[in-house]
Short mmCIF file of C-alpha atoms in Angstrom, two decimals:
data_model
loop_
_atom_site.label_atom_id
_atom_site.label_comp_id
_atom_site.label_asym_id
_atom_site.label_seq_id
_atom_site.Cartn_x
_atom_site.Cartn_y
_atom_site.Cartn_z
CA MET A 299 -0.13 0.04 0.03
CA ARG A 300 1.67 3.18 -1.29
CA ALA A 301 -0.14 5.26 1.37
CA LEU A 302 1.68 3.50 4.24
CA GLY A 303 5.03 4.08 2.39
CA ARG A 304 4.30 7.76 2.07
CA LEU A 305 3.61 7.83 5.56
CA GLY A 306 7.09 6.16 6.40
CA VAL A 307 5.57 3.38 7.90
CA LYS A 308 7.09 0.03 7.58
CA ALA A 309 4.25 -2.60 7.29
CA ARG A 310 3.62 -6.19 6.62
CA THR A 311 0.34 -6.92 4.74
CA GLU A 312 -0.90 -10.05 6.68
CA ARG A 313 -4.23 -10.38 4.08
CA ILE A 314 -5.51 -8.93 0.94
CA LYS A 315 -8.90 -9.28 -0.55
CA LEU A 316 -8.88 -7.88 -4.28
CA ARG A 317 -12.30 -7.00 -5.51
CA GLU A 318 -13.42 -5.44 -8.61
CA GLY A 319 -13.96 -1.96 -7.24
CA SER A 320 -11.99 -2.08 -3.85
CA THR A 321 -9.26 -3.74 -2.19
CA ASP A 322 -9.12 -4.91 1.43
CA HIS A 323 -5.88 -5.00 3.35
CA VAL A 324 -5.23 -6.28 6.84
CA VAL A 325 -1.84 -4.76 7.82
CA GLU A 326 0.47 -5.16 10.68
CA ALA A 327 2.24 -1.61 11.17
CA GLU A 328 2.81 0.65 14.07
CA LEU A 329 0.65 3.55 13.53
CA ASN A 330 0.49 6.58 15.69
CA GLU A 331 -2.82 8.41 16.08
CA ALA A 332 -1.49 11.23 13.51
CA GLN A 333 -0.56 8.55 10.94
CA LEU A 334 -4.05 6.77 11.42
CA THR A 335 -5.76 10.01 10.67
CA GLU A 336 -3.60 10.54 7.57
CA LEU A 337 -4.26 7.06 6.47
CA LYS A 338 -8.01 7.54 6.59
CA LYS A 339 -7.85 10.58 4.47
CA GLY A 340 -6.84 8.43 1.62
CA ALA A 341 -9.06 5.42 2.36
CA VAL A 342 -12.49 4.22 1.82
CA LYS A 343 -12.38 2.77 5.24
CA VAL A 344 -9.82 2.11 7.95
CA VAL A 345 -10.56 0.29 11.42
CA ARG A 346 -7.82 -0.54 13.91
CA LEU A 347 -7.81 -4.06 14.62
CA GLY A 348 -5.14 -3.99 17.65
CA ASP A 349 -2.27 -2.13 18.66
CA ASN A 350 -0.31 -3.08 15.55
CA ARG A 351 -3.21 -4.13 12.90
CA VAL A 352 -5.31 -2.36 10.77
CA TRP A 353 -7.88 -3.19 8.22
CA VAL A 354 -8.05 -0.72 5.20
CA ARG A 355 -10.45 -0.71 2.30
CA THR A 356 -9.11 1.31 -0.87
CA ASN A 357 -10.45 1.78 -4.14
CA GLY A 358 -7.47 -0.33 -5.41
CA CYS A 359 -4.56 1.07 -7.04
CA VAL A 360 -3.77 -0.16 -10.73
CA VAL A 361 -1.68 -2.91 -9.39
CA CYS A 362 -4.78 -4.39 -7.31
CA LYS A 363 -6.94 -4.00 -10.29
CA LEU A 364 -4.59 -5.74 -12.61
CA LEU A 365 -3.98 -8.60 -10.00
CA TYR A 366 -7.84 -8.92 -9.69
CA SER A 367 -8.49 -9.30 -13.49
CA SER A 368 -5.59 -11.56 -14.10
CA ASP A 369 -5.41 -15.26 -13.29
CA VAL A 370 -2.82 -15.16 -10.49
CA VAL A 371 -3.42 -15.76 -6.91
CA VAL A 372 -1.56 -13.45 -4.30
CA GLU A 373 0.10 -15.46 -1.67
CA LYS A 374 1.94 -12.62 0.27
CA VAL A 375 2.38 -8.81 -0.07
CA LYS A 376 5.14 -6.70 1.78
CA VAL A 377 5.25 -2.91 1.76
CA ALA A 378 8.88 -2.36 1.11
CA GLY A 379 9.18 1.51 0.99
CA GLU A 380 7.26 4.38 -0.38
CA ARG A 381 6.97 3.08 -3.94
CA SER A 382 7.83 -0.55 -3.56
CA VAL A 383 5.68 -3.65 -2.88
CA VAL A 384 6.84 -7.14 -2.91
CA TYR A 385 4.18 -9.79 -4.11
CA ALA A 386 4.63 -13.54 -3.90
CA LEU A 387 2.21 -14.77 -6.68
CA LEU A 388 1.09 -18.05 -7.62
CA VAL A 389 1.00 -18.11 -11.59
CA PRO A 390 -0.61 -20.83 -13.64
CA SER A 391 1.83 -20.25 -16.65
CA MET A 392 4.56 -18.02 -17.96
CA THR A 393 2.15 -16.65 -20.28
CA SER A 394 0.00 -15.40 -17.58
CA LEU A 395 3.19 -13.86 -15.88
CA ARG A 396 4.14 -12.27 -19.23
CA GLU A 397 0.52 -11.07 -19.56
CA LEU A 398 0.59 -9.68 -16.11
CA LEU A 399 3.95 -7.88 -16.64
CA GLY A 400 2.77 -6.53 -19.89
CA GLY A 401 -0.32 -5.14 -18.22
CA LEU A 402 1.86 -3.49 -15.59
CA LYS A 403 4.21 -2.05 -17.96
CA ASP A 404 1.37 -0.47 -19.94
CA ALA A 405 0.09 1.16 -16.77
CA GLY A 406 3.53 2.76 -16.18
CA VAL A 407 4.14 0.47 -13.38
CA LYS A 408 7.77 -0.85 -13.01
CA ALA A 409 7.56 -4.59 -11.99
CA THR A 410 10.82 -6.65 -11.36
CA VAL A 411 10.70 -10.43 -11.18
CA LEU A 412 13.01 -11.59 -8.15
CA SER A 413 12.44 -15.34 -8.67
CA VAL A 414 10.30 -18.10 -10.48
CA SER A 415 9.93 -21.53 -9.53
CA GLU A 416 7.73 -24.34 -10.51
CA LEU A 417 5.56 -26.20 -8.41
CA SER A 418 7.47 -29.05 -7.12
CA GLY A 419 5.93 -32.75 -7.56
CA GLU A 420 2.78 -33.11 -9.30
CA ASP A 421 1.34 -29.83 -10.73
CA MET A 422 -2.08 -28.70 -10.43
CA THR A 423 -4.36 -29.22 -13.13
CA GLU A 424 -6.09 -26.50 -15.03
CA ARG A 425 -9.21 -27.37 -13.67
CA GLN A 426 -8.01 -27.58 -10.10
CA ARG A 427 -6.58 -24.01 -10.69
CA GLU A 428 -9.79 -22.72 -12.07
CA VAL A 429 -11.85 -24.30 -9.23
CA LEU A 430 -9.26 -23.04 -6.58
CA LYS A 431 -9.33 -19.62 -8.09
CA LEU A 432 -13.02 -19.40 -8.33
CA ALA A 433 -13.42 -20.57 -4.77
CA TYR A 434 -10.89 -17.84 -3.79
CA LYS A 435 -12.35 -14.87 -5.71
CA MET A 436 -15.89 -15.97 -4.77
CA GLY A 437 -15.27 -15.77 -1.00
CA TYR A 438 -14.94 -19.56 -0.07
CA PHE A 439 -12.01 -19.13 1.97
CA ASP A 440 -12.87 -15.84 3.93
CA PRO A 441 -13.57 -15.88 7.61
CA ASP A 442 -17.26 -15.06 7.03
CA ARG A 443 -17.42 -17.46 4.06
CA LYS A 444 -19.36 -15.58 1.38
CA ILE A 445 -20.37 -18.85 -0.60
CA THR A 446 -20.94 -22.28 0.63
CA LEU A 447 -19.51 -25.54 -0.81
CA THR A 448 -23.03 -26.44 -2.38
CA GLU A 449 -23.64 -23.08 -3.93
CA LEU A 450 -20.05 -23.04 -5.42
CA ALA A 451 -20.65 -26.64 -7.04
CA GLU A 452 -23.81 -25.45 -8.33
CA ARG A 453 -22.24 -22.69 -9.82
CA ILE A 454 -19.46 -24.80 -11.41
CA GLY A 455 -22.02 -27.52 -12.25
CA VAL A 456 -20.72 -30.53 -10.26
CA LYS A 457 -21.98 -32.06 -7.22
CA ALA A 458 -20.83 -30.95 -3.74
CA PRO A 459 -18.72 -34.16 -2.95
CA THR A 460 -16.66 -33.60 -6.34
CA LEU A 461 -16.03 -30.24 -5.87
CA GLU A 462 -14.70 -31.02 -2.30
CA GLU A 463 -12.37 -33.45 -3.76
CA ILE A 464 -11.10 -31.11 -6.49
CA LEU A 465 -10.50 -28.51 -3.97
CA ARG A 466 -8.86 -30.91 -1.41
CA ARG A 467 -6.35 -32.09 -3.92
CA ALA A 468 -5.81 -28.57 -5.29
CA LEU A 469 -5.28 -27.39 -1.74
CA ARG A 470 -2.92 -30.07 -0.95
CA LYS A 471 -0.86 -29.26 -3.72
CA ALA A 472 -0.85 -25.65 -2.93
CA VAL A 473 0.02 -26.05 0.55
CA LYS A 474 2.78 -28.81 -0.34
CA TYR A 475 4.40 -25.83 -2.66
CA TYR A 476 4.17 -23.23 -0.10
CA LEU A 477 5.85 -25.57 2.68
CA ASP A 478 8.48 -26.51 0.27
CA ARG A 479 9.26 -22.78 -0.36
CA THR A 480 9.54 -22.00 3.32
CA GLU A 481 11.72 -24.53 4.65
#
């Protein structure tokens, strides 16, 4: 979030929820009252969740809008300075990465790829990726679950047990990939 960088605040984004017209961030940052007031000026909504955590809804910057419209999954976000944000992304293909980088370049955003690695072991199938992405975007994994397994299954056109199996296999592969990268 550029607003935090402009305030000179070091922050770590714990969660991010991309939407068509807005972006929600749960951010770990030490903000004094003056900084919190300044942050509220540039945001749609700001709620202090604790001493060092805030929930911020913005209209979404160009990067958030591009991420939302692309087929990537945001794994991690770290504010690294006034004009720098580091994203860890799960990208289904190099073509998808190139398209995202092209969109960023067209929008005037300088992007640098720090590293690229492939899923270890058995890759997620295209269907698993599609279902996992749809479940994520529709709020299935949100704490206040926006859609049930049954509703999501109906939307996709499969039975709930089938969807549960697809999600279980996709999540197993995604978790294995994540754990392999963090060890």
